[in-house]
Amino acid sequence: MADFKFDLVSPERRLASLDATEVQIPGADGDMTAMADHAPTITSLRPGILSVVHAGGKDDYFVLGGFAEIAGDTVSVLAEKAVPTSELTTELRDELIANADEVHDAAVSNGQGVDEAAAMRAAVVDAMGLIGL
């Protein structure tokens, strides 16, 4: 199967730039798998695990928000936060959940976005459970 170019960047760093055969994306409207010759698509991301299959194996990343663009022979992911799952620690997990709690508390206090904030917190907790932290 033909490869395509995959890039994953966050404000902190470029996490990946490689030829991939498949990218599993936690889209805001549901999970999707991008492969060569995928229809052009732009989707926002929900907190979850993004997996990249390439000649060297498979790499998994925890992503927290952002966008993915699938455009013919490239898949580009611009994540608000992205961390290789191999680098996740219980301390970072606790920090991510605490941040989600703060966003939820702020939404409750101003009466806007409560459902979205609760869904974000649940997605963070679910993703951490998938990793086994």
mmCIF file of C-alpha atoms in Angstrom, residues 20-64:
data_model
loop_
_atom_site.group_PDB
_atom_site.id
_atom_site.type_symbol
_atom_site.label_atom_id
_atom_site.label_comp_id
_atom_site.label_asym_id
_atom_site.label_seq_id
_atom_site.Cartn_x
_atom_site.Cartn_y
_atom_site.Cartn_z
ATOM 1 C CA ALA A 20 2.727 6.492 7.253
ATOM 2 C CA THR A 21 0.294 3.899 5.955
ATOM 3 C CA GLU A 22 -2.529 4.649 8.399
ATOM 4 C CA VAL A 23 -3.485 7.276 10.976
ATOM 5 C CA GLN A 24 -6.276 6.653 13.470
ATOM 6 C CA ILE A 25 -7.707 10.014 14.493
ATOM 7 C CA PRO A 26 -9.948 10.798 17.497
ATOM 8 C CA GLY A 27 -12.225 13.208 15.644
ATOM 9 C CA ALA A 28 -14.723 15.365 17.476
ATOM 10 C CA ASP A 29 -17.558 13.666 15.575
ATOM 11 C CA GLY A 30 -16.109 10.170 15.928
ATOM 12 C CA ASP A 31 -12.983 8.161 15.259
ATOM 13 C CA MET A 32 -11.666 7.987 11.706
ATOM 14 C CA THR A 33 -8.827 6.232 9.934
ATOM 15 C CA ALA A 34 -6.900 8.074 7.240
ATOM 16 C CA MET A 35 -5.138 6.043 4.566
ATOM 17 C CA ALA A 36 -3.608 6.850 1.181
ATOM 18 C CA ASP A 37 -6.044 8.519 -1.226
ATOM 19 C CA HIS A 38 -8.491 9.435 1.563
ATOM 20 C CA ALA A 39 -11.013 12.085 0.602
ATOM 21 C CA PRO A 40 -9.922 15.578 1.641
ATOM 22 C CA THR A 41 -11.213 16.240 5.151
ATOM 23 C CA ILE A 42 -10.693 18.649 8.017
ATOM 24 C CA THR A 43 -11.849 17.649 11.484
ATOM 25 C CA SER A 44 -11.427 18.970 14.972
ATOM 26 C CA LEU A 45 -9.960 16.621 17.559
ATOM 27 C CA ARG A 46 -11.354 15.443 20.858
ATOM 28 C CA PRO A 47 -9.075 14.256 23.662
ATOM 29 C CA GLY A 48 -7.936 10.745 22.829
ATOM 30 C CA ILE A 49 -5.305 8.475 21.353
ATOM 31 C CA LEU A 50 -3.973 9.181 17.874
ATOM 32 C CA SER A 51 -2.196 6.152 16.359
ATOM 33 C CA VAL A 52 0.192 6.199 13.415
ATOM 34 C CA VAL A 53 1.123 3.023 11.531
ATOM 35 C CA HIS A 54 4.368 3.234 9.568
ATOM 36 C CA ALA A 55 7.160 0.996 8.253
ATOM 37 C CA GLY A 56 8.817 0.948 11.687
ATOM 38 C CA GLY A 57 5.673 -0.103 13.578
ATOM 39 C CA LYS A 58 3.008 1.907 15.364
ATOM 40 C CA ASP A 59 3.296 5.061 17.475
ATOM 41 C CA ASP A 60 0.572 6.295 19.833
ATOM 42 C CA TYR A 61 0.063 9.867 21.036
ATOM 43 C CA PHE A 62 -2.355 11.404 23.511
ATOM 44 C CA VAL A 63 -3.870 14.501 21.887
ATOM 45 C CA LEU A 64 -5.963 17.173 23.529
#
